[in-house]
Short mmCIF file of C-alpha atoms and ligand atoms in Angstrom, two decimals:
data_model
loop_
_atom_site.label_atom_id
_atom_site.label_comp_id
_atom_site.label_asym_id
_atom_site.label_seq_id
_atom_site.Cartn_x
_atom_site.Cartn_y
_atom_site.Cartn_z
CA MET A 1 0.00 0.00 0.00
CA ALA A 2 1.30 3.47 -0.64
CA ILE A 3 0.98 4.39 3.02
CA ARG A 4 -1.20 7.40 3.53
CA PRO A 5 0.46 10.23 5.31
CA ILE A 6 -0.74 11.00 8.79
CA THR A 7 -0.93 14.72 8.59
CA SER A 8 -2.81 15.73 11.68
CA VAL A 9 -3.24 14.52 15.20
CA SER A 10 -6.98 13.92 14.72
CA ASP A 11 -6.28 11.90 11.60
CA ILE A 12 -4.24 9.36 13.49
CA SER A 13 -7.07 7.35 15.03
CA ALA A 14 -9.28 7.38 11.90
CA ARG A 15 -6.41 6.44 9.63
CA GLY A 16 -5.22 3.82 12.11
CA GLN A 17 -8.65 2.16 12.06
CA LYS A 18 -8.60 1.80 8.29
CA GLN A 19 -5.08 0.52 8.31
CA ARG A 20 -5.84 -2.10 10.95
CA LYS A 21 -7.67 -3.89 8.18
CA ALA A 22 -4.42 -4.14 6.31
CA GLY A 23 -2.70 -5.67 9.32
CA LEU A 24 -0.91 -4.52 12.41
CA LEU A 25 2.42 -4.41 10.66
CA LEU A 26 1.18 -1.78 8.27
CA VAL A 27 -0.13 0.35 11.12
CA LEU A 28 3.29 0.32 12.71
CA PHE A 29 4.88 1.43 9.46
CA SER A 30 2.41 4.22 9.08
CA PHE A 31 3.40 5.62 12.45
CA THR A 32 7.08 5.51 11.72
CA ALA A 33 6.51 7.00 8.28
CA ALA A 34 3.97 9.45 9.59
CA LEU A 35 5.13 12.66 7.99
CA SER A 36 7.05 11.49 4.96
CA VAL A 37 4.95 12.71 2.10
CA ALA A 38 7.33 14.34 -0.32
CA GLN A 39 6.52 14.28 -4.02
CA ASN A 40 3.41 15.27 -5.94
CA PRO A 41 0.69 15.67 -4.98
CA LEU A 42 1.78 17.20 -1.68
CA ILE A 43 -1.36 16.47 0.33
CA ARG A 44 -2.45 12.87 0.14
CA ASP A 45 -5.52 12.43 2.30
CA GLN A 46 -7.92 15.02 0.89
CA TYR A 47 -8.42 17.17 -2.21
CA THR A 48 -6.65 20.54 -2.20
CA ALA A 49 -6.51 23.25 -4.90
CA ASP A 50 -5.48 26.86 -5.58
CA PRO A 51 -2.35 26.78 -3.40
CA SER A 52 -1.16 30.05 -1.91
CA ALA A 53 2.22 29.23 -0.41
CA ARG A 54 3.86 31.70 1.96
CA VAL A 55 7.14 31.62 3.83
CA PHE A 56 6.62 32.70 7.45
CA GLY A 57 9.70 32.26 9.65
CA ASP A 58 11.49 29.05 8.77
CA SER A 59 8.50 27.22 7.30
CA VAL A 60 6.32 27.25 4.22
CA TYR A 61 2.61 27.62 4.95
CA LEU A 62 0.14 26.42 2.39
CA TYR A 63 -3.33 27.97 2.16
CA PRO A 64 -5.24 26.00 -0.49
CA SER A 65 -8.91 25.71 -1.35
CA HIS A 66 -10.46 22.48 -0.12
CA ASP A 67 -12.39 20.63 -2.83
CA ILE A 68 -14.99 18.15 -1.65
CA LEU A 69 -17.45 16.21 -3.77
CA ALA A 70 -20.93 17.70 -4.10
CA THR A 71 -23.91 15.50 -3.26
CA LYS A 72 -27.66 15.95 -3.73
CA ASP A 73 -27.80 17.92 -0.49
CA ARG A 74 -24.42 19.58 -0.63
CA GLY A 75 -23.40 22.08 -3.33
CA ARG A 76 -24.03 21.58 -7.03
CA MET A 77 -23.29 18.19 -8.57
CA GLY A 78 -20.64 18.30 -11.28
CA TRP A 79 -19.25 21.64 -10.08
CA PHE A 80 -16.73 22.98 -7.54
CA CYS A 81 -17.78 22.34 -3.96
CA MET A 82 -15.86 23.87 -1.05
CA GLU A 83 -17.04 24.63 2.47
CA ASP A 84 -13.89 25.43 4.42
CA TYR A 85 -10.14 26.07 4.39
CA HIS A 86 -7.30 24.16 6.04
CA VAL A 87 -3.74 25.41 6.51
CA PHE A 88 -0.70 23.15 6.13
CA SER A 89 2.94 23.78 6.96
CA SER A 90 6.34 22.27 6.26
CA ALA A 91 9.88 23.10 7.27
CA ASN A 92 11.44 21.03 4.48
CA LEU A 93 8.76 20.79 1.73
CA THR A 94 8.70 17.05 2.38
CA ASP A 95 6.82 16.60 5.64
CA TRP A 96 3.50 18.47 5.67
CA ILE A 97 1.38 19.06 8.75
CA ASP A 98 -2.34 19.70 8.48
CA HIS A 99 -3.26 22.31 11.10
CA GLY A 100 -6.96 21.75 10.47
CA VAL A 101 -9.85 23.99 9.46
CA ILE A 102 -9.31 27.72 9.81
CA ILE A 103 -12.49 29.15 8.22
CA THR A 104 -15.87 27.52 7.57
CA GLN A 105 -18.50 29.02 5.28
CA ASN A 106 -21.39 29.19 7.76
CA LYS A 107 -19.34 30.86 10.48
CA VAL A 108 -18.56 33.97 8.41
CA PRO A 109 -21.30 36.58 8.95
CA TRP A 110 -21.46 37.91 5.36
CA VAL A 111 -21.16 34.60 3.46
CA LYS A 112 -24.27 33.20 1.78
CA PRO A 113 -25.08 30.10 3.87
CA ASP A 114 -24.44 26.73 2.25
CA SER A 115 -23.02 28.29 -0.90
CA TYR A 116 -20.09 25.79 -0.94
CA SER A 117 -17.91 28.20 -2.89
CA MET A 118 -14.97 29.07 -0.66
CA TRP A 119 -12.68 29.58 -3.66
CA ALA A 120 -8.96 30.42 -3.92
CA PRO A 121 -7.59 32.24 -0.82
CA ASP A 122 -4.35 33.99 0.13
CA CYS A 123 -2.64 34.95 3.38
CA ILE A 124 -0.02 37.55 4.29
CA GLU A 125 1.76 38.75 7.39
CA ARG A 126 2.00 42.37 8.47
CA ASN A 127 3.37 43.61 11.79
CA GLY A 128 2.91 40.25 13.46
CA LYS A 129 -0.70 39.77 12.31
CA PHE A 130 -1.77 37.29 9.66
CA TYR A 131 -4.43 38.38 7.17
CA PHE A 132 -6.32 35.62 5.37
CA TYR A 133 -8.24 36.74 2.24
CA PHE A 134 -10.97 34.54 0.80
CA PRO A 135 -13.77 34.85 -1.77
CA SER A 136 -17.30 33.53 -1.44
CA PRO A 137 -20.78 34.39 -2.66
CA ALA A 138 -22.23 36.91 -0.19
CA ASP A 139 -25.67 37.05 1.35
CA SER A 140 -27.43 38.59 -1.67
CA ALA A 141 -30.18 40.41 0.27
CA GLN A 142 -27.52 42.56 1.89
CA TYR A 143 -24.64 42.68 -0.59
CA GLY A 144 -26.11 41.88 -4.02
CA ARG A 145 -25.39 38.77 -6.04
CA GLY A 146 -21.97 37.34 -6.76
CA PHE A 147 -18.65 36.80 -5.12
CA ARG A 148 -17.18 39.17 -2.54
CA ILE A 149 -13.83 38.99 -0.79
CA GLY A 150 -13.43 38.92 2.97
CA VAL A 151 -10.56 38.98 5.45
CA ALA A 152 -9.93 37.00 8.63
CA ILE A 153 -7.17 37.99 11.05
CA ALA A 154 -4.97 35.91 13.36
CA ASP A 155 -1.90 36.26 15.56
CA LYS A 156 -0.36 33.10 14.13
CA PRO A 157 -0.20 31.68 10.59
CA THR A 158 -2.27 28.71 11.74
CA GLY A 159 -4.95 30.83 13.39
CA PRO A 160 -7.33 31.05 15.09
CA PHE A 161 -8.56 33.42 12.34
CA ILE A 162 -11.35 35.84 13.22
CA PRO A 163 -13.40 36.85 10.15
CA GLN A 164 -14.25 40.51 9.63
CA PRO A 165 -18.02 41.03 9.79
CA GLU A 166 -18.22 42.59 6.29
CA PRO A 167 -16.52 41.79 2.96
CA ILE A 168 -14.05 44.36 1.58
CA LYS A 169 -15.97 47.37 0.23
CA ASP A 170 -15.84 48.01 -3.55
CA VAL A 171 -14.38 44.59 -4.39
CA ARG A 172 -16.42 42.07 -6.38
CA GLY A 173 -14.70 38.97 -7.66
CA ILE A 174 -12.62 35.95 -6.75
CA ASP A 175 -9.02 34.81 -6.21
CA PRO A 176 -7.63 37.51 -3.88
CA ASN A 177 -3.86 37.97 -3.78
CA VAL A 178 -1.96 40.41 -1.56
CA PHE A 179 1.47 41.90 -2.08
CA ILE A 180 3.41 44.21 0.25
CA ASP A 181 6.06 46.28 -1.49
CA LYS A 182 9.45 47.23 -0.05
CA ASP A 183 8.08 50.65 0.96
CA GLY A 184 5.37 48.96 3.07
CA GLN A 185 2.51 49.74 0.65
CA ALA A 186 0.12 46.79 0.39
CA TYR A 187 -1.83 45.90 -2.77
CA LEU A 188 -4.84 43.66 -3.33
CA TYR A 189 -5.32 41.85 -6.65
CA TRP A 190 -8.34 39.78 -7.65
CA SER A 191 -10.14 38.56 -10.74
CA ALA A 192 -13.53 38.70 -12.37
CA GLY A 193 -12.78 37.74 -15.98
CA ASN A 194 -10.05 40.38 -16.00
CA ILE A 195 -7.50 41.05 -13.31
CA TYR A 196 -7.88 44.05 -11.01
CA GLY A 197 -5.56 45.70 -8.52
CA ALA A 198 -5.79 48.43 -5.87
CA LYS A 199 -3.82 49.78 -2.94
CA LEU A 200 -4.79 48.58 0.51
CA LYS A 201 -4.81 50.82 3.58
CA ALA A 202 -2.39 49.92 6.37
CA ASN A 203 -5.29 48.24 8.19
CA MET A 204 -5.23 45.65 5.34
CA VAL A 205 -9.03 45.44 5.21
CA GLU A 206 -9.96 48.53 3.16
CA LEU A 207 -9.01 49.71 -0.33
CA ASP A 208 -7.02 52.91 -0.55
CA GLY A 209 -7.94 54.66 -3.79
CA GLU A 210 -9.08 53.53 -7.19
CA VAL A 211 -9.44 50.07 -8.58
CA LYS A 212 -7.28 49.55 -11.66
CA THR A 213 -8.15 47.07 -14.42
CA LEU A 214 -4.91 45.47 -15.55
CA GLY A 215 -6.21 45.52 -19.10
CA GLU A 216 -2.82 45.35 -20.82
CA LEU A 217 -2.76 41.56 -20.24
CA PRO A 218 -3.86 39.31 -23.14
CA ILE A 219 -7.31 40.59 -24.06
CA LYS A 220 -8.92 37.38 -25.25
CA GLY A 221 -9.60 34.44 -22.91
CA LEU A 222 -10.41 34.23 -19.21
CA LYS A 223 -7.71 35.38 -16.82
CA GLU A 224 -7.92 34.73 -13.08
CA GLY A 225 -5.88 33.70 -10.03
CA PRO A 226 -3.39 36.61 -9.97
CA PHE A 227 -0.19 36.19 -7.96
CA LEU A 228 2.23 39.11 -7.81
CA PHE A 229 5.80 39.03 -6.55
CA GLU A 230 8.92 41.18 -6.93
CA ARG A 231 12.45 40.01 -7.76
CA ASN A 232 15.45 42.24 -8.48
CA GLY A 233 13.20 45.27 -9.05
CA ILE A 234 10.95 43.44 -11.55
CA TYR A 235 7.28 43.04 -10.60
CA TYR A 236 5.96 39.73 -11.89
CA LEU A 237 2.21 39.52 -12.36
CA THR A 238 1.47 35.83 -12.85
CA TYR A 239 -1.97 34.40 -13.70
CA PRO A 240 -3.83 31.44 -15.25
CA HIS A 241 -5.15 32.31 -18.73
CA VAL A 242 -7.26 30.44 -21.27
CA GLU A 243 -5.21 31.11 -24.37
CA ASN A 244 -6.53 27.97 -26.07
CA LYS A 245 -9.09 25.65 -24.44
CA ILE A 246 -8.03 25.33 -20.81
CA GLU A 247 -5.86 27.35 -18.44
CA ARG A 248 -2.12 27.68 -18.59
CA LEU A 249 0.05 29.76 -16.27
CA GLU A 250 1.48 32.95 -17.78
CA TYR A 251 3.24 36.03 -16.54
CA ALA A 252 3.73 39.67 -17.36
CA THR A 253 6.33 42.02 -15.96
CA GLY A 254 6.43 45.68 -15.04
CA SER A 255 8.32 48.18 -12.93
CA ASN A 256 5.41 49.11 -10.69
CA PRO A 257 3.05 46.92 -8.60
CA LEU A 258 0.04 48.24 -10.53
CA GLY A 259 1.71 48.07 -13.92
CA PRO A 260 1.63 48.71 -16.76
CA PHE A 261 2.63 45.08 -17.36
CA LYS A 262 3.90 43.50 -20.52
CA PHE A 263 3.20 39.86 -21.37
CA ALA A 264 6.44 37.93 -20.85
CA GLY A 265 5.77 34.22 -21.27
CA VAL A 266 4.31 30.92 -20.15
CA ILE A 267 5.19 29.51 -16.73
CA MET A 268 3.40 26.17 -17.13
CA ASN A 269 1.59 24.78 -20.15
CA GLU A 270 -1.93 23.33 -20.15
CA SER A 271 -2.42 20.19 -18.07
CA PRO A 272 -1.55 17.11 -20.12
CA THR A 273 -4.61 15.33 -18.69
CA GLY A 274 -6.97 18.22 -19.31
CA CYS A 275 -7.50 19.66 -15.80
CA TRP A 276 -9.31 22.83 -16.89
CA THR A 277 -8.11 25.07 -14.08
CA ASN A 278 -4.65 25.71 -12.81
CA HIS A 279 -3.91 28.12 -9.97
CA HIS A 280 -0.58 28.82 -8.45
CA SER A 281 1.78 30.80 -6.25
CA ILE A 282 5.52 31.37 -6.49
CA VAL A 283 7.80 31.62 -3.47
CA GLN A 284 11.47 31.54 -2.65
CA PHE A 285 12.39 29.21 0.22
CA GLN A 286 15.94 28.50 1.37
CA LYS A 287 17.37 30.15 -1.78
CA GLN A 288 15.30 28.09 -4.26
CA TRP A 289 12.19 29.34 -6.09
CA TYR A 290 9.15 27.07 -6.22
CA LEU A 291 5.94 26.98 -8.20
CA PHE A 292 2.94 25.65 -6.29
CA TYR A 293 0.06 24.66 -8.58
CA HIS A 294 -2.69 22.09 -8.84
CA HIS A 295 -3.63 19.12 -10.94
CA ASN A 296 -6.31 16.40 -10.66
CA ASP A 297 -4.11 13.50 -9.54
CA TYR A 298 -6.68 11.70 -7.39
CA SER A 299 -9.60 12.42 -9.69
CA PRO A 300 -8.57 11.78 -13.30
CA ALA A 301 -12.16 11.83 -14.57
CA PHE A 302 -13.45 14.90 -12.68
CA ASP A 303 -11.27 17.99 -12.72
CA LYS A 304 -13.06 19.83 -9.90
CA ALA A 305 -11.45 17.56 -7.29
CA ARG A 306 -7.88 18.74 -7.41
CA SER A 307 -4.55 18.22 -5.67
CA VAL A 308 -1.77 20.64 -4.83
CA ARG A 309 1.70 20.11 -6.24
CA ALA A 310 5.08 21.88 -6.19
CA ASP A 311 8.01 21.95 -8.59
CA SER A 312 11.20 24.00 -8.70
CA LEU A 313 11.17 27.20 -10.74
CA PHE A 314 14.23 28.82 -12.31
CA PHE A 315 15.03 32.25 -13.72
CA THR A 316 17.50 33.00 -16.48
CA PRO A 317 20.01 35.77 -15.65
CA ASP A 318 17.81 38.42 -17.34
CA GLY A 319 14.85 37.52 -15.08
CA THR A 320 12.94 35.36 -17.58
CA ILE A 321 11.00 32.55 -15.92
CA GLN A 322 11.86 29.18 -17.43
CA THR A 323 8.79 27.11 -18.24
CA VAL A 324 8.15 24.60 -15.45
CA LYS A 325 7.44 21.02 -16.41
CA PRO A 326 5.03 19.32 -14.00
CA THR A 327 6.58 16.29 -12.29
CA LEU A 328 5.47 13.57 -9.92
CA ARG A 329 8.80 13.57 -8.09
CA GLY A 330 8.19 17.17 -7.05
CA VAL A 331 10.61 18.80 -4.64
CA GLY A 332 12.59 18.00 -1.53
CA VAL A 333 15.01 15.31 -0.48
CA THR A 334 13.68 11.86 0.45
CA LYS A 335 15.51 10.02 3.22
CA ALA A 336 16.56 6.45 2.37
CA SER A 337 15.04 5.35 5.69
CA THR A 338 11.52 6.48 4.74
CA THR A 339 9.10 4.60 2.52
CA ILE A 340 10.20 5.85 -0.90
CA GLN A 341 7.16 5.84 -3.16
CA MET A 342 8.76 4.88 -6.45
CA ASP A 343 5.51 5.68 -8.30
CA ARG A 344 6.34 9.37 -7.79
CA TYR A 345 9.12 8.69 -10.22
CA SER A 346 11.64 10.98 -11.89
CA ARG A 347 11.75 8.80 -15.01
CA LEU A 348 10.28 5.53 -16.27
CA SER A 349 11.61 3.24 -19.00
CA ASP A 350 9.72 3.70 -22.28
CA ASP A 351 8.82 0.06 -22.35
CA GLY A 352 7.16 -2.13 -19.70
CA ALA A 353 6.76 0.42 -16.89
CA SER A 354 3.57 2.16 -15.82
CA ILE A 355 1.85 3.74 -12.81
CA GLU A 356 -1.57 2.63 -11.57
CA PHE A 357 -3.76 3.29 -8.56
CA ILE A 358 -3.36 0.48 -6.00
CA ASP A 359 -7.14 0.44 -5.60
CA SER A 360 -9.10 2.46 -8.15
CA LEU A 361 -12.08 2.54 -5.73
CA ASP A 362 -9.96 4.03 -2.95
CA ARG A 363 -7.63 6.40 -4.74
CA PHE A 364 -6.21 8.11 -1.63
CA GLY A 365 -4.63 4.70 -1.01
CA GLY A 366 -2.03 5.79 -3.57
CA TRP A 367 -0.23 4.34 -6.55
CA GLN A 368 2.01 1.43 -7.54
CA THR A 369 4.72 1.08 -10.17
CA VAL A 370 4.06 -1.87 -12.45
CA LEU A 371 7.02 -3.41 -14.31
CA THR A 372 6.04 -5.97 -16.93
CA LYS A 373 9.25 -6.60 -18.87
CA LYS A 374 12.83 -7.63 -18.20
CA GLN A 375 14.97 -4.47 -17.94
CA ALA A 376 11.93 -2.22 -17.40
CA TRP A 377 12.93 0.39 -14.80
CA VAL A 378 11.83 3.25 -12.61
CA GLN A 379 14.10 6.10 -11.47
CA TYR A 380 13.62 8.18 -8.31
CA ASN A 381 15.95 11.12 -7.74
CA THR A 382 17.52 12.78 -4.70
CA VAL A 383 17.44 10.10 -2.04
CA ASP A 384 19.55 10.89 1.00
CA PHE A 385 21.58 7.92 2.25
CA GLY A 386 23.43 10.06 4.81
CA LYS A 387 26.57 8.25 5.91
CA GLY A 388 25.16 5.03 4.50
CA ALA A 389 25.11 2.89 7.62
CA TYR A 390 22.21 0.64 6.73
CA ALA A 391 21.87 -3.07 7.56
CA SER A 392 19.08 -4.02 5.17
CA VAL A 393 16.70 -2.84 2.50
CA GLU A 394 13.05 -3.81 2.33
CA MET A 395 10.29 -3.37 -0.20
CA ASN A 396 6.54 -3.71 -0.34
CA VAL A 397 6.01 -5.64 -3.58
CA LYS A 398 3.75 -8.09 -5.37
CA ALA A 399 4.77 -10.53 -8.09
CA PRO A 400 2.13 -13.15 -8.97
CA THR A 401 4.67 -15.48 -10.56
CA GLY A 402 7.70 -14.24 -8.64
CA GLY A 403 10.66 -12.27 -9.91
CA SER A 404 13.66 -10.22 -8.95
CA LEU A 405 14.73 -6.60 -8.96
CA GLN A 406 18.09 -4.89 -9.04
CA VAL A 407 18.56 -1.75 -6.99
CA ARG A 408 21.14 0.56 -8.56
CA ILE A 409 22.26 4.15 -8.11
CA GLY A 410 23.45 6.81 -10.56
CA SER A 411 22.19 5.25 -13.77
CA ILE A 412 20.62 2.03 -15.03
CA ASN A 413 24.17 0.74 -15.39
CA GLY A 414 25.37 2.22 -12.10
CA PRO A 415 26.57 0.32 -9.02
CA ILE A 416 24.22 -2.41 -7.78
CA LEU A 417 23.21 -1.83 -4.14
CA ALA A 418 21.05 -4.94 -3.79
CA GLU A 419 19.33 -7.72 -5.67
CA ILE A 420 15.92 -8.55 -4.32
CA ASN A 421 14.12 -11.84 -4.98
CA ILE A 422 10.36 -11.76 -4.75
CA PRO A 423 8.57 -15.05 -4.03
CA PRO A 424 5.42 -15.68 -6.09
CA GLY A 425 2.09 -14.57 -4.59
CA ALA A 426 -1.05 -12.63 -5.33
CA GLU A 427 -0.77 -10.42 -2.22
CA TRP A 428 1.50 -7.53 -1.29
CA LYS A 429 4.44 -8.70 0.77
CA LEU A 430 7.44 -7.23 2.53
CA VAL A 431 10.65 -8.57 1.05
CA LYS A 432 13.94 -7.86 2.73
CA SER A 433 17.59 -8.23 1.84
CA SER A 434 20.60 -7.81 4.09
CA LYS A 435 23.12 -8.32 1.31
CA LEU A 436 23.79 -4.69 0.68
CA LYS A 437 26.41 -2.46 -0.96
CA ARG A 438 26.86 0.82 0.85
CA ALA A 439 25.73 4.15 -0.64
CA SER A 440 26.09 7.56 0.97
CA GLY A 441 24.97 11.13 0.37
CA LEU A 442 22.38 12.11 -2.24
CA GLN A 443 21.75 9.50 -4.92
CA ASN A 444 19.40 8.84 -7.80
CA LEU A 445 17.82 5.44 -7.33
CA PHE A 446 16.89 2.85 -9.99
CA LEU A 447 14.80 -0.30 -9.68
CA ILE A 448 15.30 -2.60 -12.66
CA SER A 449 13.24 -5.70 -13.28
CA GLN A 450 15.17 -8.91 -13.91
CA THR A 451 12.13 -10.85 -15.02
CA ALA A 452 9.68 -10.89 -17.92
CA GLU A 453 6.70 -11.28 -15.56
CA THR A 454 4.76 -8.58 -13.75
CA ILE A 455 6.21 -7.00 -10.61
CA ALA A 456 4.24 -4.32 -8.74
CA VAL A 457 6.30 -2.06 -6.47
CA ASP A 458 4.78 0.03 -3.74
CA TRP A 459 7.77 1.36 -1.82
CA ILE A 460 11.34 0.67 -0.80
CA ARG A 461 13.29 1.75 2.26
CA TRP A 462 16.60 1.17 4.01
CA GLN A 463 16.89 0.08 7.63
CA LYS A 464 19.65 0.44 10.23
O1 FUB B 1 -11.15 26.76 -7.10
C1 FUB B 1 -12.20 27.48 -7.70
C2 FUB B 1 -11.66 28.35 -8.78
O2 FUB B 1 -11.05 27.57 -9.78
C3 FUB B 1 -10.57 29.29 -8.36
O3 FUB B 1 -10.99 30.36 -7.62
C4 FUB B 1 -9.98 29.58 -9.69
O4 FUB B 1 -8.76 30.25 -9.63
C5 FUB B 1 -9.90 28.21 -10.28
O5 FUB B 1 -8.78 27.51 -9.82
#
């Protein structure tokens, strides 16, 4: 089983119950592997979308939307359905903690009850207070129809957040984004077909002056989800845009937070599997820039149940953003002693290697790598072996007619660390080998099938 991450204290008992079915052994593993959830998608026990990532102190905080599935009595079937927001944090981009619900639709005074449309939020810190911005349809009798944007304020990035009683005056739309410039001036951006921007007062809850339509962006096609940041004096206005049929991430640059901006390029192309929306944020953390975005990993047939991802983002020396290719491997270093989910691969052989859900009826159970040919392989990059003092390696595998795998590092012809024989059987089993070659430091890992029959790999890990 791709072991589900335990991401919050309250999750532990519920998750434990489910896992008991899979045997006590598995429960023990899940506790030791509790927070190891590197790779994409980042959050593996619920749908998450529209990630606003922020660096506060020495951690990254993630404020996504929270997709749930609509039912007859909840939201609108076949459409987005969201009733609350969680916040997550990580100090290494690998282990994510779910701090739980911070805002719920029916506890915000101005929100239309049961509207299930808590769309893309953002959060920013100013003078030790944390301001969480979120859109939702408002109570129409009082505020008119459509989306408004509200603010909730906390003393910590994880809350508790206290919602303001009224939405922000003169703002109608979705996808709020806040930027504070070097001179302390704050700006609010949002979308409603076009992208709009305005100064915010120092209280962070009222506009200060006129609303500007950033109309110099591509004129045709929906634009939404603005995210503005500054780097080396260049203001980057980044946004999803429907240039063709579905959204891709683009950016425009300018020398002022409110523009004018000039279209500069594509940050990420349309989703290869057709997820209609994308929504993102860009942050620098420990000297590396990252793009947070979403895809529909756990819901291939319904693109309104999305999952947050992250990949590294690079600039050329003149400040151009290099197009980011979405990966499953994602970011961060994976320790050799954790359950390394090979299905979040860096590369697969062209022939005889594929990724499948372990249980298509229980997709949060994760994926498996299926090797069906001799010499088929899967590569997983940036595994940390530390000083390399391991006594054994073990894998969770299944091979109906038996088989064997080589574990190599560096390349498919690199040094062999272990050869693992898998006895035949229709069930998943733990297979261990103590005949090990030593590896140390950061390594790219390869599993190479030595048999023509099917081998399914869940995970591999090294043990002291
Ligand atoms: O998540 C609902 C909406 O979909 C967001 O507000 C948009 O940016 C798009 O991602």
